[in-house]
Amino acid sequence: MRFFGTLAATWIAATIAIASAGPAAHYRWNLPPWAAPPIVPSDNPMTQEKVTLGRYLFYDKRLSLNQTFSCATCHQQRFGFTDNKPTAIGSTGQHHPRRASNLTNVGYNTALTWANPTQHSLERQMLLPMFGEHPVELGLAGHEKVLVARLQAQALYRKLFGEAFPAIAQPISLGTITKAIASFERTLVSFSSPYDLYRYGGKPSAISASAKRGEALFFGEKLECFHCHGGINFSDSSADIRTRIFRTAYHNTGLYNIGPDGAYPVNNPGLYEFTRRPKDMGAFKAPTLRNVAVRAPYMHDGSVKDLDAALDHYSAGGRTITGGPYRGIGRLNPHKDLVIRGFALTAQERRDLMAFLNSLTDQTFLTNPALSDPFLKH
């Protein structure tokens, strides 16, 4: 396939964690018939009791040391489970170098975060926001016992943990906390957009004629969007229980080109941070485009303000920065993905592509009460 031959920075990995996982046989996913469930690890099978507990924990500010932040502070339902800030801000006020990852269909991701090839497990990844110190997110490093004691003091949690983990004598622990939150995160499933109704649901009028023309552009070789944003999850780093070949791909899109070697800002080198291979400089995972219209600003550092600016970036084949420490012509970055070649759009084609991207907005997902804050009265 030409796709594999042309990627300048691609990480292809079959992970032990994914390969050893299996389907959740007894959990009711409520998916459309054309969508398969996400892969669930065999040591954390899905149950409704764990999902219910995980939802409370996801929205509970007791999970930050200073009790000011919850997971949902940075992962808000109305924004597709990210926020609208260029870069994230932790519970201590520390500014992060990257945006909060969106959690739309996060259970389908073959790797987590923007550019960490070692993170494949929602259960283990949860430890980073809880205990990470560079940067601080929830600020719990060294305070695991404090968190457990806080939850143990709540009658609600004594009940929910007991129901979710009935075989464990002392069910409130770090391990059960992360398993419950991961179970809830796997229910953040978005497959009810107008485009889904049109493409898979047998409803030809679900999207406009303009959006249909935009779909043709998106999946055509002129724009080549689908190479990185293909499949039912609009990401080339996705898998479900039917997947047999697992891969995670990282791409340099020409967002920066600092100095003679195509560098990115030192606090955001992408996959290079882990591999130290020059070709991985500036390579980041392509996120799902589902609900992309509600997730501005864009890119790993939120430096592209809206969808119009994103189209400008890709049509130019990279971004040109004319002044300041990051000045450079991204189009000429030597590590740029070869599918980012640039293209010309007529005004109508641009409107069509925007109509298509907007058709991926799933209002059912963005307003689903089952995914909302359980502490609020509706």
PDB file of C-alpha atoms in Angstrom, residues 106-359:
ATOM      1  CA  VAL A 106     -10.570   6.852  23.358  1.00  0.00           C
ATOM      2  CA  GLY A 107     -11.138   3.126  23.879  1.00  0.00           C
ATOM      3  CA  TYR A 108     -10.404   2.595  20.187  1.00  0.00           C
ATOM      4  CA  ASN A 109      -6.971   4.263  20.268  1.00  0.00           C
ATOM      5  CA  THR A 110      -3.975   1.968  19.749  1.00  0.00           C
ATOM      6  CA  ALA A 111      -1.832   4.435  21.684  1.00  0.00           C
ATOM      7  CA  LEU A 112      -2.733   7.195  24.107  1.00  0.00           C
ATOM      8  CA  THR A 113      -1.647  10.832  24.488  1.00  0.00           C
ATOM      9  CA  TRP A 114      -0.148  12.865  21.640  1.00  0.00           C
ATOM     10  CA  ALA A 115       3.236  11.223  21.164  1.00  0.00           C
ATOM     11  CA  ASN A 116       4.044   8.646  23.833  1.00  0.00           C
ATOM     12  CA  PRO A 117       4.505   5.244  22.126  1.00  0.00           C
ATOM     13  CA  THR A 118       4.622   3.421  25.469  1.00  0.00           C
ATOM     14  CA  GLN A 119       1.052   4.236  26.518  1.00  0.00           C
ATOM     15  CA  HIS A 120      -1.460   1.634  25.303  1.00  0.00           C
ATOM     16  CA  SER A 121      -3.504   0.948  28.435  1.00  0.00           C
ATOM     17  CA  LEU A 122      -6.167   3.288  29.770  1.00  0.00           C
ATOM     18  CA  GLU A 123      -5.674   1.761  33.206  1.00  0.00           C
ATOM     19  CA  ARG A 124      -1.930   2.508  33.274  1.00  0.00           C
ATOM     20  CA  GLN A 125      -2.200   5.827  31.435  1.00  0.00           C
ATOM     21  CA  MET A 126      -4.530   7.101  34.169  1.00  0.00           C
ATOM     22  CA  LEU A 127      -1.535   7.105  36.515  1.00  0.00           C
ATOM     23  CA  LEU A 128       0.073   9.949  34.540  1.00  0.00           C
ATOM     24  CA  PRO A 129      -2.540  12.633  35.229  1.00  0.00           C
ATOM     25  CA  MET A 130      -2.905  11.416  38.805  1.00  0.00           C
ATOM     26  CA  PHE A 131       0.750  11.192  39.790  1.00  0.00           C
ATOM     27  CA  GLY A 132       2.784  12.866  37.046  1.00  0.00           C
ATOM     28  CA  GLU A 133       5.031  15.721  38.151  1.00  0.00           C
ATOM     29  CA  HIS A 134       6.334  16.964  34.786  1.00  0.00           C
ATOM     30  CA  PRO A 135       3.857  18.505  34.351  1.00  0.00           C
ATOM     31  CA  VAL A 136       1.557  18.349  37.359  1.00  0.00           C
ATOM     32  CA  GLU A 137      -2.034  17.514  36.478  1.00  0.00           C
ATOM     33  CA  LEU A 138      -3.991  16.230  39.477  1.00  0.00           C
ATOM     34  CA  GLY A 139      -1.008  16.566  41.799  1.00  0.00           C
ATOM     35  CA  LEU A 140      -1.366  13.300  43.717  1.00  0.00           C
ATOM     36  CA  ALA A 141       2.292  12.218  43.638  1.00  0.00           C
ATOM     37  CA  GLY A 142       3.146  10.783  47.046  1.00  0.00           C
ATOM     38  CA  HIS A 143      -0.439  11.068  48.240  1.00  0.00           C
ATOM     39  CA  GLU A 144      -2.017   7.773  47.197  1.00  0.00           C
ATOM     40  CA  LYS A 145      -3.107   7.025  50.787  1.00  0.00           C
ATOM     41  CA  VAL A 146      -4.767  10.451  51.026  1.00  0.00           C
ATOM     42  CA  LEU A 147      -6.851   9.715  47.960  1.00  0.00           C
ATOM     43  CA  VAL A 148      -7.902   6.272  49.187  1.00  0.00           C
ATOM     44  CA  ALA A 149      -8.819   7.703  52.609  1.00  0.00           C
ATOM     45  CA  ARG A 150     -10.913  10.449  51.012  1.00  0.00           C
ATOM     46  CA  LEU A 151     -12.908   7.971  49.005  1.00  0.00           C
ATOM     47  CA  GLN A 152     -13.191   5.546  51.912  1.00  0.00           C
ATOM     48  CA  ALA A 153     -14.785   8.342  53.965  1.00  0.00           C
ATOM     49  CA  GLN A 154     -17.671   8.647  51.508  1.00  0.00           C
ATOM     50  CA  ALA A 155     -20.647   6.322  51.954  1.00  0.00           C
ATOM     51  CA  LEU A 156     -21.400   6.682  48.247  1.00  0.00           C
ATOM     52  CA  TYR A 157     -18.012   5.294  47.288  1.00  0.00           C
ATOM     53  CA  ARG A 158     -18.040   2.509  49.866  1.00  0.00           C
ATOM     54  CA  LYS A 159     -21.274   1.361  48.208  1.00  0.00           C
ATOM     55  CA  LEU A 160     -20.139   1.832  44.584  1.00  0.00           C
ATOM     56  CA  PHE A 161     -16.725   0.193  45.029  1.00  0.00           C
ATOM     57  CA  GLY A 162     -18.350  -2.742  46.812  1.00  0.00           C
ATOM     58  CA  GLU A 163     -20.778  -3.216  43.946  1.00  0.00           C
ATOM     59  CA  ALA A 164     -18.095  -2.825  41.272  1.00  0.00           C
ATOM     60  CA  PHE A 165     -15.524  -5.119  42.886  1.00  0.00           C
ATOM     61  CA  PRO A 166     -17.570  -7.548  45.027  1.00  0.00           C
ATOM     62  CA  ALA A 167     -14.827 -10.173  45.236  1.00  0.00           C
ATOM     63  CA  ILE A 168     -12.318  -7.814  46.865  1.00  0.00           C
ATOM     64  CA  ALA A 169     -12.458  -7.446  50.657  1.00  0.00           C
ATOM     65  CA  GLN A 170     -11.038  -3.881  50.636  1.00  0.00           C
ATOM     66  CA  PRO A 171     -12.192  -2.694  47.235  1.00  0.00           C
ATOM     67  CA  ILE A 172     -10.991   0.939  47.352  1.00  0.00           C
ATOM     68  CA  SER A 173      -7.445   1.004  46.021  1.00  0.00           C
ATOM     69  CA  LEU A 174      -5.405   2.663  43.319  1.00  0.00           C
ATOM     70  CA  GLY A 175      -5.861  -0.392  41.109  1.00  0.00           C
ATOM     71  CA  THR A 176      -9.640  -0.393  41.351  1.00  0.00           C
ATOM     72  CA  ILE A 177      -9.819   3.383  40.904  1.00  0.00           C
ATOM     73  CA  THR A 178      -7.959   3.238  37.595  1.00  0.00           C
ATOM     74  CA  LYS A 179      -9.926   0.196  36.411  1.00  0.00           C
ATOM     75  CA  ALA A 180     -13.234   1.924  37.071  1.00  0.00           C
ATOM     76  CA  ILE A 181     -12.230   5.167  35.338  1.00  0.00           C
ATOM     77  CA  ALA A 182     -10.892   3.215  32.345  1.00  0.00           C
ATOM     78  CA  SER A 183     -14.186   1.332  32.125  1.00  0.00           C
ATOM     79  CA  PHE A 184     -16.123   4.603  32.005  1.00  0.00           C
ATOM     80  CA  GLU A 185     -13.729   6.045  29.422  1.00  0.00           C
ATOM     81  CA  ARG A 186     -14.407   3.065  27.134  1.00  0.00           C
ATOM     82  CA  THR A 187     -18.065   4.100  27.067  1.00  0.00           C
ATOM     83  CA  LEU A 188     -17.175   7.505  25.534  1.00  0.00           C
ATOM     84  CA  VAL A 189     -18.302   6.228  22.149  1.00  0.00           C
ATOM     85  CA  SER A 190     -19.392   8.558  19.350  1.00  0.00           C
ATOM     86  CA  PHE A 191     -21.033   6.929  16.322  1.00  0.00           C
ATOM     87  CA  SER A 192     -24.258   8.941  15.948  1.00  0.00           C
ATOM     88  CA  SER A 193     -23.252  11.938  13.847  1.00  0.00           C
ATOM     89  CA  PRO A 194     -25.259  13.044  10.792  1.00  0.00           C
ATOM     90  CA  TYR A 195     -22.460  11.564   8.678  1.00  0.00           C
ATOM     91  CA  ASP A 196     -22.944   8.183  10.376  1.00  0.00           C
ATOM     92  CA  LEU A 197     -26.660   8.305   9.676  1.00  0.00           C
ATOM     93  CA  TYR A 198     -25.912   9.097   6.034  1.00  0.00           C
ATOM     94  CA  ARG A 199     -22.994   6.739   5.402  1.00  0.00           C
ATOM     95  CA  TYR A 200     -24.002   3.768   7.574  1.00  0.00           C
ATOM     96  CA  GLY A 201     -27.580   4.400   8.681  1.00  0.00           C
ATOM     97  CA  GLY A 202     -29.358   4.424   5.344  1.00  0.00           C
ATOM     98  CA  LYS A 203     -30.496   8.050   5.582  1.00  0.00           C
ATOM     99  CA  PRO A 204     -29.373   9.870   2.417  1.00  0.00           C
ATOM    100  CA  SER A 205     -30.790  13.198   3.576  1.00  0.00           C
ATOM    101  CA  ALA A 206     -28.898  13.217   6.878  1.00  0.00           C
ATOM    102  CA  ILE A 207     -26.177  15.467   5.429  1.00  0.00           C
ATOM    103  CA  SER A 208     -26.275  18.171   2.774  1.00  0.00           C
ATOM    104  CA  ALA A 209     -25.174  17.910  -0.841  1.00  0.00           C
ATOM    105  CA  SER A 210     -22.276  20.166   0.090  1.00  0.00           C
ATOM    106  CA  ALA A 211     -21.164  17.772   2.824  1.00  0.00           C
ATOM    107  CA  LYS A 212     -21.369  14.856   0.361  1.00  0.00           C
ATOM    108  CA  ARG A 213     -19.066  16.714  -2.006  1.00  0.00           C
ATOM    109  CA  GLY A 214     -16.807  17.418   0.953  1.00  0.00           C
ATOM    110  CA  GLU A 215     -16.712  13.699   1.747  1.00  0.00           C
ATOM    111  CA  ALA A 216     -15.490  12.993  -1.783  1.00  0.00           C
ATOM    112  CA  LEU A 217     -12.746  15.576  -1.384  1.00  0.00           C
ATOM    113  CA  PHE A 218     -11.749  14.226   2.029  1.00  0.00           C
ATOM    114  CA  PHE A 219     -11.365  10.672   0.754  1.00  0.00           C
ATOM    115  CA  GLY A 220      -9.762  11.681  -2.554  1.00  0.00           C
ATOM    116  CA  GLU A 221      -6.094  11.717  -3.513  1.00  0.00           C
ATOM    117  CA  LYS A 222      -6.124  15.465  -4.144  1.00  0.00           C
ATOM    118  CA  LEU A 223      -6.336  16.282  -0.431  1.00  0.00           C
ATOM    119  CA  GLU A 224      -5.186  12.903   0.996  1.00  0.00           C
ATOM    120  CA  CYS A 225      -6.849  13.573   4.364  1.00  0.00           C
ATOM    121  CA  PHE A 226      -7.989   9.966   4.714  1.00  0.00           C
ATOM    122  CA  HIS A 227      -4.454   8.561   4.870  1.00  0.00           C
ATOM    123  CA  CYS A 228      -4.074   9.836   8.432  1.00  0.00           C
ATOM    124  CA  HIS A 229      -7.764  10.248   9.306  1.00  0.00           C
ATOM    125  CA  GLY A 230      -9.333   7.127   7.799  1.00  0.00           C
ATOM    126  CA  GLY A 231     -11.433   4.254   9.083  1.00  0.00           C
ATOM    127  CA  ILE A 232     -14.602   4.512  11.117  1.00  0.00           C
ATOM    128  CA  ASN A 233     -12.749   6.476  13.793  1.00  0.00           C
ATOM    129  CA  PHE A 234     -11.111   8.905  11.351  1.00  0.00           C
ATOM    130  CA  SER A 235      -7.663   8.091  12.746  1.00  0.00           C
ATOM    131  CA  ASP A 236      -4.967   5.713  11.486  1.00  0.00           C
ATOM    132  CA  SER A 237      -4.200   4.687  15.071  1.00  0.00           C
ATOM    133  CA  SER A 238      -7.429   2.881  15.928  1.00  0.00           C
ATOM    134  CA  ALA A 239      -8.469  -0.705  16.582  1.00  0.00           C
ATOM    135  CA  ASP A 240     -11.476  -2.726  17.716  1.00  0.00           C
ATOM    136  CA  ILE A 241     -12.175  -6.366  18.502  1.00  0.00           C
ATOM    137  CA  ARG A 242     -12.105  -7.221  14.785  1.00  0.00           C
ATOM    138  CA  THR A 243      -8.640  -5.758  14.215  1.00  0.00           C
ATOM    139  CA  ARG A 244      -5.863  -8.219  13.427  1.00  0.00           C
ATOM    140  CA  ILE A 245      -3.029  -5.862  12.496  1.00  0.00           C
ATOM    141  CA  PHE A 246      -2.360  -3.128  15.039  1.00  0.00           C
ATOM    142  CA  ARG A 247      -0.529   0.037  14.234  1.00  0.00           C
ATOM    143  CA  THR A 248       0.120   3.471  15.625  1.00  0.00           C
ATOM    144  CA  ALA A 249       1.253   6.199  13.257  1.00  0.00           C
ATOM    145  CA  TYR A 250       2.874   9.520  14.050  1.00  0.00           C
ATOM    146  CA  HIS A 251       3.089  12.398  11.585  1.00  0.00           C
ATOM    147  CA  ASN A 252       5.072  15.588  11.157  1.00  0.00           C
ATOM    148  CA  THR A 253       2.658  17.992   9.462  1.00  0.00           C
ATOM    149  CA  GLY A 254       5.085  20.875   8.911  1.00  0.00           C
ATOM    150  CA  LEU A 255       3.726  22.920  11.790  1.00  0.00           C
ATOM    151  CA  TYR A 256       7.265  24.146  12.599  1.00  0.00           C
ATOM    152  CA  ASN A 257      10.678  24.179  10.910  1.00  0.00           C
ATOM    153  CA  ILE A 258      13.154  25.772  13.304  1.00  0.00           C
ATOM    154  CA  GLY A 259      16.755  26.038  12.238  1.00  0.00           C
ATOM    155  CA  PRO A 260      18.538  23.946   9.634  1.00  0.00           C
ATOM    156  CA  ASP A 261      17.441  20.544  10.949  1.00  0.00           C
ATOM    157  CA  GLY A 262      13.666  20.895  10.959  1.00  0.00           C
ATOM    158  CA  ALA A 263      13.372  21.168  14.732  1.00  0.00           C
ATOM    159  CA  TYR A 264      10.182  21.706  16.695  1.00  0.00           C
ATOM    160  CA  PRO A 265      10.016  23.718  19.945  1.00  0.00           C
ATOM    161  CA  VAL A 266      12.219  22.047  22.551  1.00  0.00           C
ATOM    162  CA  ASN A 267       9.290  21.310  24.864  1.00  0.00           C
ATOM    163  CA  ASN A 268       7.300  19.641  22.076  1.00  0.00           C
ATOM    164  CA  PRO A 269       9.536  17.477  19.845  1.00  0.00           C
ATOM    165  CA  GLY A 270       6.888  14.784  19.424  1.00  0.00           C
ATOM    166  CA  LEU A 271       7.901  11.145  19.039  1.00  0.00           C
ATOM    167  CA  TYR A 272      11.555  12.251  18.947  1.00  0.00           C
ATOM    168  CA  GLU A 273      11.364  12.777  22.701  1.00  0.00           C
ATOM    169  CA  PHE A 274      11.208   8.983  23.110  1.00  0.00           C
ATOM    170  CA  THR A 275      13.141   7.621  20.133  1.00  0.00           C
ATOM    171  CA  ARG A 276      15.817  10.318  19.565  1.00  0.00           C
ATOM    172  CA  ARG A 277      15.647   9.445  15.887  1.00  0.00           C
ATOM    173  CA  PRO A 278      15.864  12.616  13.752  1.00  0.00           C
ATOM    174  CA  LYS A 279      13.104  11.399  11.445  1.00  0.00           C
ATOM    175  CA  ASP A 280      10.693  11.375  14.413  1.00  0.00           C
ATOM    176  CA  MET A 281      11.134  15.086  15.100  1.00  0.00           C
ATOM    177  CA  GLY A 282       7.737  16.768  15.257  1.00  0.00           C
ATOM    178  CA  ALA A 283       5.790  13.523  14.763  1.00  0.00           C
ATOM    179  CA  PHE A 284       2.471  13.362  16.624  1.00  0.00           C
ATOM    180  CA  LYS A 285      -0.464  10.960  16.540  1.00  0.00           C
ATOM    181  CA  ALA A 286      -3.398  11.931  14.309  1.00  0.00           C
ATOM    182  CA  PRO A 287      -6.434  12.234  16.606  1.00  0.00           C
ATOM    183  CA  THR A 288      -9.918  11.173  15.593  1.00  0.00           C
ATOM    184  CA  LEU A 289     -11.809  13.803  13.616  1.00  0.00           C
ATOM    185  CA  ARG A 290     -15.128  12.858  15.172  1.00  0.00           C
ATOM    186  CA  ASN A 291     -16.588  16.017  16.762  1.00  0.00           C
ATOM    187  CA  VAL A 292     -13.645  17.981  15.375  1.00  0.00           C
ATOM    188  CA  ALA A 293     -15.811  21.075  14.822  1.00  0.00           C
ATOM    189  CA  VAL A 294     -16.325  21.561  18.583  1.00  0.00           C
ATOM    190  CA  ARG A 295     -12.691  20.985  19.535  1.00  0.00           C
ATOM    191  CA  ALA A 296     -10.898  24.198  18.554  1.00  0.00           C
ATOM    192  CA  PRO A 297      -8.098  25.178  18.858  1.00  0.00           C
ATOM    193  CA  TYR A 298      -6.188  22.490  16.987  1.00  0.00           C
ATOM    194  CA  MET A 299      -2.881  20.633  16.821  1.00  0.00           C
ATOM    195  CA  HIS A 300      -0.940  19.254  19.774  1.00  0.00           C
ATOM    196  CA  ASP A 301      -0.127  22.735  21.071  1.00  0.00           C
ATOM    197  CA  GLY A 302      -3.379  24.487  20.186  1.00  0.00           C
ATOM    198  CA  SER A 303      -1.517  26.867  17.896  1.00  0.00           C
ATOM    199  CA  VAL A 304      -4.104  26.655  15.081  1.00  0.00           C
ATOM    200  CA  LYS A 305      -7.126  28.630  16.171  1.00  0.00           C
ATOM    201  CA  ASP A 306      -9.979  27.178  14.104  1.00  0.00           C
ATOM    202  CA  LEU A 307     -10.927  24.886  11.226  1.00  0.00           C
ATOM    203  CA  ASP A 308     -10.339  27.623   8.660  1.00  0.00           C
ATOM    204  CA  ALA A 309      -6.793  28.047   9.902  1.00  0.00           C
ATOM    205  CA  ALA A 310      -6.327  24.266   9.879  1.00  0.00           C
ATOM    206  CA  LEU A 311      -7.366  24.141   6.213  1.00  0.00           C
ATOM    207  CA  ASP A 312      -4.951  26.993   5.496  1.00  0.00           C
ATOM    208  CA  HIS A 313      -2.166  24.998   7.136  1.00  0.00           C
ATOM    209  CA  TYR A 314      -2.777  21.825   5.147  1.00  0.00           C
ATOM    210  CA  SER A 315      -3.491  23.577   1.848  1.00  0.00           C
ATOM    211  CA  ALA A 316      -0.109  25.340   2.156  1.00  0.00           C
ATOM    212  CA  GLY A 317       1.608  22.025   2.907  1.00  0.00           C
ATOM    213  CA  GLY A 318       2.874  23.430   6.213  1.00  0.00           C
ATOM    214  CA  ARG A 319       2.863  26.609   8.243  1.00  0.00           C
ATOM    215  CA  THR A 320       5.142  29.566   7.686  1.00  0.00           C
ATOM    216  CA  ILE A 321       6.121  31.575  10.785  1.00  0.00           C
ATOM    217  CA  THR A 322       7.778  34.825   9.776  1.00  0.00           C
ATOM    218  CA  GLY A 323       9.167  36.058  13.081  1.00  0.00           C
ATOM    219  CA  GLY A 324      10.120  35.135  16.620  1.00  0.00           C
ATOM    220  CA  PRO A 325      11.963  32.123  17.982  1.00  0.00           C
ATOM    221  CA  TYR A 326       9.883  29.667  15.959  1.00  0.00           C
ATOM    222  CA  ARG A 327      10.249  31.350  12.570  1.00  0.00           C
ATOM    223  CA  GLY A 328      10.598  28.991   9.662  1.00  0.00           C
ATOM    224  CA  ILE A 329       8.830  27.504   6.660  1.00  0.00           C
ATOM    225  CA  GLY A 330       7.055  24.369   7.815  1.00  0.00           C
ATOM    226  CA  ARG A 331       6.384  23.333   4.232  1.00  0.00           C
ATOM    227  CA  LEU A 332      10.121  22.688   3.874  1.00  0.00           C
ATOM    228  CA  ASN A 333      10.566  20.684   7.071  1.00  0.00           C
ATOM    229  CA  PRO A 334      12.815  17.726   6.100  1.00  0.00           C
ATOM    230  CA  HIS A 335      10.916  15.393   8.404  1.00  0.00           C
ATOM    231  CA  LYS A 336       7.456  16.283   7.137  1.00  0.00           C
ATOM    232  CA  ASP A 337       5.086  13.486   6.195  1.00  0.00           C
ATOM    233  CA  LEU A 338       5.122  13.062   2.430  1.00  0.00           C
ATOM    234  CA  VAL A 339       1.307  13.091   2.192  1.00  0.00           C
ATOM    235  CA  ILE A 340       1.319  16.711   3.420  1.00  0.00           C
ATOM    236  CA  ARG A 341       1.954  18.189  -0.011  1.00  0.00           C
ATOM    237  CA  GLY A 342      -0.514  21.064  -0.111  1.00  0.00           C
ATOM    238  CA  PHE A 343      -3.476  21.571  -2.376  1.00  0.00           C
ATOM    239  CA  ALA A 344      -5.622  24.294  -3.911  1.00  0.00           C
ATOM    240  CA  LEU A 345      -9.328  24.571  -3.128  1.00  0.00           C
ATOM    241  CA  THR A 346     -11.969  26.667  -4.805  1.00  0.00           C
ATOM    242  CA  ALA A 347     -14.229  28.653  -2.502  1.00  0.00           C
ATOM    243  CA  GLN A 348     -17.002  26.102  -3.066  1.00  0.00           C
ATOM    244  CA  GLU A 349     -14.692  23.164  -2.366  1.00  0.00           C
ATOM    245  CA  ARG A 350     -13.626  24.792   0.881  1.00  0.00           C
ATOM    246  CA  ARG A 351     -17.264  25.224   1.932  1.00  0.00           C
ATOM    247  CA  ASP A 352     -17.921  21.594   0.987  1.00  0.00           C
ATOM    248  CA  LEU A 353     -15.034  20.293   3.056  1.00  0.00           C
ATOM    249  CA  MET A 354     -16.142  22.373   6.032  1.00  0.00           C
ATOM    250  CA  ALA A 355     -19.679  21.029   5.665  1.00  0.00           C
ATOM    251  CA  PHE A 356     -18.318  17.492   5.742  1.00  0.00           C
ATOM    252  CA  LEU A 357     -16.205  18.132   8.844  1.00  0.00           C
ATOM    253  CA  ASN A 358     -19.199  19.670  10.590  1.00  0.00           C
ATOM    254  CA  SER A 359     -21.273  16.602   9.703  1.00  0.00           C
TER     255      SER A 359
END
